Amino acid sequence: GESVGLHLPTLSVQEGDNSIINCAYSNSASDYFIWYKQESGKGPQFIIDIRSNMDKRQGQRVTVLLNKTVKHLSLQIAATQPGDSAVYFCAENIRRGGADGLTFGKGTHLIIQP
Amino acid sequence: AAGVIQSPRHLIKEKRETATLKCYPIPRHDTVYWYQQGPGQDPQFLISFYEKMQSDKGSIPDRFSAQQFSDYHSELNMSSLELGDSALYFCASSSREALNNEQFFGPGTRLTVL
């Protein structure tokens, strides 16, 4: 079936540098995309979301970019900090506001080196 | 702020036994979701409930059942447990009244089947 996936399983960056985590999705019907952060032993934590009618959305130190033409999603984290070390998942939903389950992509383990 | 509560946090069962996982959503949230996350895997959606009615169904085995009660808490019942059921089980909750229906995840229940 259609799914969401990530290109890289592990990403290592120096503290203070910017990081980019990528995600490819295949369900063109998806309307809503979310990035989650999961620390060891904890549940996924919402970072930022974007609807399909947008190309870019910015939060505090994070930016999500959506390219519908190539079905690609990315998460940019600026000035990475040790607390950013975690596994990051992209997830998609057919529609925003429903009670539908999320389809998660494969996680990327972000490692921040001192 | 109150978060999603799951109990128990850890559970050890033998093959062919049954298990019941409980989820208490954030107050005033009307929708609950169940996800299963195997070791090193992304969360897989199992089932969701809105206002005590099943809303969406994912890859939930026939051996599993779930329900949402009048106080909005939910229980996931698992029977004839198999070794492959060992995983983290997350519950998430959301509110239809929220703009984006963001799903808030609980800390998870770690189920180990021996």
PDB file of C-alpha atoms in Angstrom:
ATOM      1  CA  GLY A   1       0.000   0.000   0.000  1.00  0.00           C
ATOM      2  CA  GLU A   2       0.969   3.618  -0.166  1.00  0.00           C
ATOM      3  CA  SER A   3       3.233   4.766   2.609  1.00  0.00           C
ATOM      4  CA  VAL A   4       5.428   7.490   3.909  1.00  0.00           C
ATOM      5  CA  GLY A   5       9.136   6.858   4.156  1.00  0.00           C
ATOM      6  CA  LEU A   6      12.404   8.512   5.046  1.00  0.00           C
ATOM      7  CA  HIS A   7      15.617   8.505   3.032  1.00  0.00           C
ATOM      8  CA  LEU A   8      18.223   8.378   5.828  1.00  0.00           C
ATOM      9  CA  PRO A   9      18.046   6.338   9.010  1.00  0.00           C
ATOM     10  CA  THR A  10      20.747   8.279  10.899  1.00  0.00           C
ATOM     11  CA  LEU A  11      21.913  11.867  10.709  1.00  0.00           C
ATOM     12  CA  SER A  12      24.824  13.190  12.732  1.00  0.00           C
ATOM     13  CA  VAL A  13      25.436  16.943  12.992  1.00  0.00           C
ATOM     14  CA  GLN A  14      27.595  19.218  15.074  1.00  0.00           C
ATOM     15  CA  GLU A  15      25.955  21.211  17.819  1.00  0.00           C
ATOM     16  CA  GLY A  16      25.019  24.623  16.485  1.00  0.00           C
ATOM     17  CA  ASP A  17      24.776  23.466  12.892  1.00  0.00           C
ATOM     18  CA  ASN A  18      21.547  23.249  10.929  1.00  0.00           C
ATOM     19  CA  SER A  19      20.045  19.866  10.108  1.00  0.00           C
ATOM     20  CA  ILE A  20      17.663  18.725   7.421  1.00  0.00           C
ATOM     21  CA  ILE A  21      15.602  15.563   7.678  1.00  0.00           C
ATOM     22  CA  ASN A  22      13.843  14.345   4.560  1.00  0.00           C
ATOM     23  CA  CYS A  23      10.720  12.325   3.943  1.00  0.00           C
ATOM     24  CA  ALA A  24       9.042  10.969   0.828  1.00  0.00           C
ATOM     25  CA  TYR A  25       5.358  10.188   0.671  1.00  0.00           C
ATOM     26  CA  SER A  26       3.398   8.394  -1.984  1.00  0.00           C
ATOM     27  CA  ASN A  27      -0.260   9.021  -1.150  1.00  0.00           C
ATOM     28  CA  SER A  28      -1.227  12.000  -3.274  1.00  0.00           C
ATOM     29  CA  ALA A  29      -4.554  12.154  -1.426  1.00  0.00           C
ATOM     30  CA  SER A  30      -2.882  13.126   1.836  1.00  0.00           C
ATOM     31  CA  ASP A  31      -3.901  16.575   2.969  1.00  0.00           C
ATOM     32  CA  TYR A  32      -2.035  17.019   6.207  1.00  0.00           C
ATOM     33  CA  PHE A  33       1.534  16.284   7.262  1.00  0.00           C
ATOM     34  CA  ILE A  34       3.128  16.325  10.672  1.00  0.00           C
ATOM     35  CA  TRP A  35       6.628  15.977  12.061  1.00  0.00           C
ATOM     36  CA  TYR A  36       7.046  14.198  15.381  1.00  0.00           C
ATOM     37  CA  LYS A  37      10.034  13.927  17.677  1.00  0.00           C
ATOM     38  CA  GLN A  38      10.462  10.800  19.772  1.00  0.00           C
ATOM     39  CA  GLU A  39      12.958  10.592  22.584  1.00  0.00           C
ATOM     40  CA  SER A  40      14.006   7.253  23.973  1.00  0.00           C
ATOM     41  CA  GLY A  41      11.265   5.657  26.053  1.00  0.00           C
ATOM     42  CA  LYS A  42       8.745   8.381  25.319  1.00  0.00           C
ATOM     43  CA  GLY A  43       5.797   8.878  23.043  1.00  0.00           C
ATOM     44  CA  PRO A  44       5.993  10.924  19.835  1.00  0.00           C
ATOM     45  CA  GLN A  45       5.883  14.653  20.436  1.00  0.00           C
ATOM     46  CA  PHE A  46       4.340  17.054  17.926  1.00  0.00           C
ATOM     47  CA  ILE A  47       6.830  19.475  16.359  1.00  0.00           C
ATOM     48  CA  ILE A  48       5.166  21.155  13.422  1.00  0.00           C
ATOM     49  CA  ASP A  49       2.539  20.473  10.802  1.00  0.00           C
ATOM     50  CA  ILE A  50       1.633  21.654   7.335  1.00  0.00           C
ATOM     51  CA  ARG A  51      -1.387  21.366   5.101  1.00  0.00           C
ATOM     52  CA  SER A  52      -1.175  20.392   1.465  1.00  0.00           C
ATOM     53  CA  ASN A  53      -2.142  23.873   0.307  1.00  0.00           C
ATOM     54  CA  MET A  54       1.070  25.290   1.794  1.00  0.00           C
ATOM     55  CA  ASP A  55       4.706  25.013   0.708  1.00  0.00           C
ATOM     56  CA  LYS A  56       6.425  26.176   3.854  1.00  0.00           C
ATOM     57  CA  ARG A  57       5.709  26.707   7.493  1.00  0.00           C
ATOM     58  CA  GLN A  58       7.991  28.018  10.174  1.00  0.00           C
ATOM     59  CA  GLY A  59       8.085  27.487  13.887  1.00  0.00           C
ATOM     60  CA  GLN A  60      10.636  28.178  16.548  1.00  0.00           C
ATOM     61  CA  ARG A  61      13.952  26.943  15.080  1.00  0.00           C
ATOM     62  CA  VAL A  62      12.062  24.535  12.814  1.00  0.00           C
ATOM     63  CA  THR A  63      10.807  24.852   9.266  1.00  0.00           C
ATOM     64  CA  VAL A  64       8.805  22.332   7.293  1.00  0.00           C
ATOM     65  CA  LEU A  65       8.897  22.362   3.506  1.00  0.00           C
ATOM     66  CA  LEU A  66       6.408  20.541   1.332  1.00  0.00           C
ATOM     67  CA  ASN A  67       6.996  19.820  -2.345  1.00  0.00           C
ATOM     68  CA  LYS A  68       3.845  18.258  -3.724  1.00  0.00           C
ATOM     69  CA  THR A  69       5.279  17.881  -7.205  1.00  0.00           C
ATOM     70  CA  VAL A  70       7.795  15.303  -6.066  1.00  0.00           C
ATOM     71  CA  LYS A  71       5.891  14.293  -2.923  1.00  0.00           C
ATOM     72  CA  HIS A  72       8.670  15.331  -0.602  1.00  0.00           C
ATOM     73  CA  LEU A  73       8.626  16.705   2.912  1.00  0.00           C
ATOM     74  CA  SER A  74      11.551  18.046   4.906  1.00  0.00           C
ATOM     75  CA  LEU A  75      12.198  19.287   8.411  1.00  0.00           C
ATOM     76  CA  GLN A  76      14.876  21.875   8.960  1.00  0.00           C
ATOM     77  CA  ILE A  77      16.184  22.428  12.471  1.00  0.00           C
ATOM     78  CA  ALA A  78      18.282  25.535  12.948  1.00  0.00           C
ATOM     79  CA  ALA A  79      21.162  25.852  15.418  1.00  0.00           C
ATOM     80  CA  THR A  80      20.812  22.319  16.724  1.00  0.00           C
ATOM     81  CA  GLN A  81      21.108  21.720  20.447  1.00  0.00           C
ATOM     82  CA  PRO A  82      21.872  18.552  22.427  1.00  0.00           C
ATOM     83  CA  GLY A  83      18.191  18.300  23.305  1.00  0.00           C
ATOM     84  CA  ASP A  84      17.375  17.875  19.626  1.00  0.00           C
ATOM     85  CA  SER A  85      18.882  14.379  19.682  1.00  0.00           C
ATOM     86  CA  ALA A  86      15.969  12.033  19.032  1.00  0.00           C
ATOM     87  CA  VAL A  87      14.229  10.027  16.344  1.00  0.00           C
ATOM     88  CA  TYR A  88      12.160  12.142  13.987  1.00  0.00           C
ATOM     89  CA  PHE A  89       9.142  10.803  12.136  1.00  0.00           C
ATOM     90  CA  CYS A  90       7.057  12.337   9.432  1.00  0.00           C
ATOM     91  CA  ALA A  91       3.410  11.354   9.381  1.00  0.00           C
ATOM     92  CA  GLU A  92       0.536  11.941   7.031  1.00  0.00           C
ATOM     93  CA  ASN A  93      -3.196  12.113   7.320  1.00  0.00           C
ATOM     94  CA  ILE A  94      -5.788  12.033   4.610  1.00  0.00           C
ATOM     95  CA  ARG A  95      -7.511  14.993   6.118  1.00  0.00           C
ATOM     96  CA  ARG A  96      -6.987  17.458   8.906  1.00  0.00           C
ATOM     97  CA  GLY A  97      -9.635  17.378  11.574  1.00  0.00           C
ATOM     98  CA  GLY A  98     -10.814  13.818  11.216  1.00  0.00           C
ATOM     99  CA  ALA A  99     -10.304  10.912  13.561  1.00  0.00           C
ATOM    100  CA  ASP A 100      -8.181   9.030  11.082  1.00  0.00           C
ATOM    101  CA  GLY A 101      -5.060   7.264  12.124  1.00  0.00           C
ATOM    102  CA  LEU A 102      -1.731   8.679  11.085  1.00  0.00           C
ATOM    103  CA  THR A 103       0.590   6.890   8.682  1.00  0.00           C
ATOM    104  CA  PHE A 104       4.130   7.243   9.934  1.00  0.00           C
ATOM    105  CA  GLY A 105       7.284   7.083   7.880  1.00  0.00           C
ATOM    106  CA  LYS A 106      10.482   5.375   8.939  1.00  0.00           C
ATOM    107  CA  GLY A 107      12.263   7.405  11.587  1.00  0.00           C
ATOM    108  CA  THR A 108      15.533   9.254  11.270  1.00  0.00           C
ATOM    109  CA  HIS A 109      17.808   9.182  14.275  1.00  0.00           C
ATOM    110  CA  LEU A 110      19.309  12.642  14.699  1.00  0.00           C
ATOM    111  CA  ILE A 111      22.533  12.683  16.694  1.00  0.00           C
ATOM    112  CA  ILE A 112      23.921  15.999  17.884  1.00  0.00           C
ATOM    113  CA  GLN A 113      27.654  15.889  18.432  1.00  0.00           C
ATOM    114  CA  PRO A 114      29.271  18.334  20.895  1.00  0.00           C
TER     115      PRO A 114
ATOM    116  CA  ALA B   1      -0.823  20.608  31.621  1.00  0.00           C
ATOM    117  CA  ALA B   2      -2.502  17.221  31.864  1.00  0.00           C
ATOM    118  CA  GLY B   3      -1.290  14.625  29.407  1.00  0.00           C
ATOM    119  CA  VAL B   4      -2.466  11.286  28.141  1.00  0.00           C
ATOM    120  CA  ILE B   5      -2.169   8.619  30.823  1.00  0.00           C
ATOM    121  CA  GLN B   6      -1.523   4.992  30.012  1.00  0.00           C
ATOM    122  CA  SER B   7      -1.460   2.046  32.323  1.00  0.00           C
ATOM    123  CA  PRO B   8       0.312  -0.099  33.018  1.00  0.00           C
ATOM    124  CA  ARG B   9       3.622   1.313  31.837  1.00  0.00           C
ATOM    125  CA  HIS B  10       5.164  -2.132  31.630  1.00  0.00           C
ATOM    126  CA  LEU B  11       3.529  -5.511  31.225  1.00  0.00           C
ATOM    127  CA  ILE B  12       4.975  -8.993  30.937  1.00  0.00           C
ATOM    128  CA  LYS B  13       2.805 -11.838  29.690  1.00  0.00           C
ATOM    129  CA  GLU B  14       3.206 -15.405  28.525  1.00  0.00           C
ATOM    130  CA  LYS B  15       2.229 -16.642  25.082  1.00  0.00           C
ATOM    131  CA  ARG B  16      -1.503 -17.293  24.685  1.00  0.00           C
ATOM    132  CA  GLU B  17      -2.350 -15.096  27.657  1.00  0.00           C
ATOM    133  CA  THR B  18      -4.526 -11.993  27.495  1.00  0.00           C
ATOM    134  CA  ALA B  19      -3.670  -8.384  28.264  1.00  0.00           C
ATOM    135  CA  THR B  20      -5.639  -5.203  28.777  1.00  0.00           C
ATOM    136  CA  LEU B  21      -4.089  -1.793  28.221  1.00  0.00           C
ATOM    137  CA  LYS B  22      -5.776   1.353  29.439  1.00  0.00           C
ATOM    138  CA  CYS B  23      -5.691   4.903  28.140  1.00  0.00           C
ATOM    139  CA  TYR B  24      -6.999   8.053  29.785  1.00  0.00           C
ATOM    140  CA  PRO B  25      -7.153  10.924  27.298  1.00  0.00           C
ATOM    141  CA  ILE B  26      -6.457  14.558  27.993  1.00  0.00           C
ATOM    142  CA  PRO B  27      -9.520  16.128  29.658  1.00  0.00           C
ATOM    143  CA  ARG B  28     -12.119  17.299  27.133  1.00  0.00           C
ATOM    144  CA  HIS B  29     -10.568  15.247  24.342  1.00  0.00           C
ATOM    145  CA  ASP B  30     -13.170  13.150  22.569  1.00  0.00           C
ATOM    146  CA  THR B  31     -11.039  10.986  20.286  1.00  0.00           C
ATOM    147  CA  VAL B  32      -8.539   8.276  21.145  1.00  0.00           C
ATOM    148  CA  TYR B  33      -6.141   6.397  18.926  1.00  0.00           C
ATOM    149  CA  TRP B  34      -4.054   3.267  19.478  1.00  0.00           C
ATOM    150  CA  TYR B  35      -0.689   2.661  17.863  1.00  0.00           C
ATOM    151  CA  GLN B  36       1.776  -0.224  18.024  1.00  0.00           C
ATOM    152  CA  GLN B  37       5.505   0.380  17.714  1.00  0.00           C
ATOM    153  CA  GLY B  38       7.854  -2.573  17.350  1.00  0.00           C
ATOM    154  CA  PRO B  39      11.574  -2.268  18.185  1.00  0.00           C
ATOM    155  CA  GLY B  40      13.236   0.167  15.791  1.00  0.00           C
ATOM    156  CA  GLN B  41       9.995   0.574  13.851  1.00  0.00           C
ATOM    157  CA  ASP B  42       7.658   3.434  13.183  1.00  0.00           C
ATOM    158  CA  PRO B  43       4.304   3.535  14.997  1.00  0.00           C
ATOM    159  CA  GLN B  44       1.566   1.591  13.241  1.00  0.00           C
ATOM    160  CA  PHE B  45      -2.004   2.763  13.608  1.00  0.00           C
ATOM    161  CA  LEU B  46      -4.376   0.185  15.073  1.00  0.00           C
ATOM    162  CA  ILE B  47      -7.750   1.770  15.717  1.00  0.00           C
ATOM    163  CA  SER B  48      -9.462   5.004  16.767  1.00  0.00           C
ATOM    164  CA  PHE B  49     -12.650   6.010  18.528  1.00  0.00           C
ATOM    165  CA  TYR B  50     -14.665   9.219  18.471  1.00  0.00           C
ATOM    166  CA  GLU B  51     -17.422   9.751  20.990  1.00  0.00           C
ATOM    167  CA  LYS B  52     -17.317   6.059  21.948  1.00  0.00           C
ATOM    168  CA  MET B  53     -17.793   4.872  18.374  1.00  0.00           C
ATOM    169  CA  GLN B  54     -15.113   3.233  16.274  1.00  0.00           C
ATOM    170  CA  SER B  55     -13.917   5.834  13.802  1.00  0.00           C
ATOM    171  CA  ASP B  56     -11.009   4.414  11.827  1.00  0.00           C
ATOM    172  CA  LYS B  57      -9.374   1.010  11.673  1.00  0.00           C
ATOM    173  CA  GLY B  58      -5.826   0.207  10.788  1.00  0.00           C
ATOM    174  CA  SER B  59      -3.740  -2.911  11.078  1.00  0.00           C
ATOM    175  CA  ILE B  60      -5.333  -4.243  14.229  1.00  0.00           C
ATOM    176  CA  PRO B  61      -5.271  -8.059  14.456  1.00  0.00           C
ATOM    177  CA  ASP B  62      -8.547  -9.904  14.964  1.00  0.00           C
ATOM    178  CA  ARG B  63      -7.184 -11.071  18.324  1.00  0.00           C
ATOM    179  CA  PHE B  64      -7.275  -7.481  19.531  1.00  0.00           C
ATOM    180  CA  SER B  65     -10.325  -5.431  20.376  1.00  0.00           C
ATOM    181  CA  ALA B  66     -10.821  -2.002  21.829  1.00  0.00           C
ATOM    182  CA  GLN B  67     -13.517   0.277  23.079  1.00  0.00           C
ATOM    183  CA  GLN B  68     -14.057   3.759  24.391  1.00  0.00           C
ATOM    184  CA  PHE B  69     -16.146   4.261  27.491  1.00  0.00           C
ATOM    185  CA  SER B  70     -18.568   6.987  28.564  1.00  0.00           C
ATOM    186  CA  ASP B  71     -15.793   8.801  30.438  1.00  0.00           C
ATOM    187  CA  TYR B  72     -13.756   8.720  27.181  1.00  0.00           C
ATOM    188  CA  HIS B  73     -11.079   6.406  28.494  1.00  0.00           C
ATOM    189  CA  SER B  74     -10.236   3.513  26.230  1.00  0.00           C
ATOM    190  CA  GLU B  75      -9.062  -0.051  26.672  1.00  0.00           C
ATOM    191  CA  LEU B  76      -7.181  -2.258  24.245  1.00  0.00           C
ATOM    192  CA  ASN B  77      -7.823  -5.944  24.852  1.00  0.00           C
ATOM    193  CA  MET B  78      -5.330  -8.403  23.455  1.00  0.00           C
ATOM    194  CA  SER B  79      -5.938 -12.145  23.471  1.00  0.00           C
ATOM    195  CA  SER B  80      -3.921 -15.212  22.484  1.00  0.00           C
ATOM    196  CA  LEU B  81      -0.755 -13.198  22.789  1.00  0.00           C
ATOM    197  CA  GLU B  82       2.099 -14.031  20.465  1.00  0.00           C
ATOM    198  CA  LEU B  83       5.802 -13.267  20.729  1.00  0.00           C
ATOM    199  CA  GLY B  84       5.410 -10.787  17.888  1.00  0.00           C
ATOM    200  CA  ASP B  85       2.997  -8.718  19.956  1.00  0.00           C
ATOM    201  CA  SER B  86       5.920  -7.518  22.061  1.00  0.00           C
ATOM    202  CA  ALA B  87       6.032  -3.809  21.378  1.00  0.00           C
ATOM    203  CA  LEU B  88       5.335  -0.349  22.686  1.00  0.00           C
ATOM    204  CA  TYR B  89       1.658   0.518  22.570  1.00  0.00           C
ATOM    205  CA  PHE B  90       0.825   4.182  22.409  1.00  0.00           C
ATOM    206  CA  CYS B  91      -2.456   5.854  22.962  1.00  0.00           C
ATOM    207  CA  ALA B  92      -3.080   9.326  21.586  1.00  0.00           C
ATOM    208  CA  SER B  93      -5.992  11.682  22.078  1.00  0.00           C
ATOM    209  CA  SER B  94      -7.344  14.694  20.261  1.00  0.00           C
ATOM    210  CA  SER B  95     -10.259  17.075  20.242  1.00  0.00           C
ATOM    211  CA  ARG B  96     -12.512  17.612  17.245  1.00  0.00           C
ATOM    212  CA  GLU B  97     -12.916  21.193  18.367  1.00  0.00           C
ATOM    213  CA  ALA B  98      -9.216  21.888  17.953  1.00  0.00           C
ATOM    214  CA  LEU B  99      -8.201  23.578  14.721  1.00  0.00           C
ATOM    215  CA  ASN B 100      -5.926  20.845  13.491  1.00  0.00           C
ATOM    216  CA  ASN B 101      -7.086  17.937  15.649  1.00  0.00           C
ATOM    217  CA  GLU B 102      -3.504  17.415  16.834  1.00  0.00           C
ATOM    218  CA  GLN B 103      -2.887  13.996  18.308  1.00  0.00           C
ATOM    219  CA  PHE B 104      -1.178  14.031  21.698  1.00  0.00           C
ATOM    220  CA  PHE B 105       0.624  10.830  22.546  1.00  0.00           C
ATOM    221  CA  GLY B 106       0.898   9.139  25.897  1.00  0.00           C
ATOM    222  CA  PRO B 107       4.102   7.628  27.329  1.00  0.00           C
ATOM    223  CA  GLY B 108       3.213   4.164  26.078  1.00  0.00           C
ATOM    224  CA  THR B 109       2.867   0.695  27.552  1.00  0.00           C
ATOM    225  CA  ARG B 110       5.751  -1.649  26.928  1.00  0.00           C
ATOM    226  CA  LEU B 111       4.371  -5.155  26.445  1.00  0.00           C
ATOM    227  CA  THR B 112       6.735  -8.089  26.578  1.00  0.00           C
ATOM    228  CA  VAL B 113       5.432 -11.515  25.592  1.00  0.00           C
ATOM    229  CA  LEU B 114       7.568 -14.434  26.741  1.00  0.00           C
TER     230      LEU B 114
END
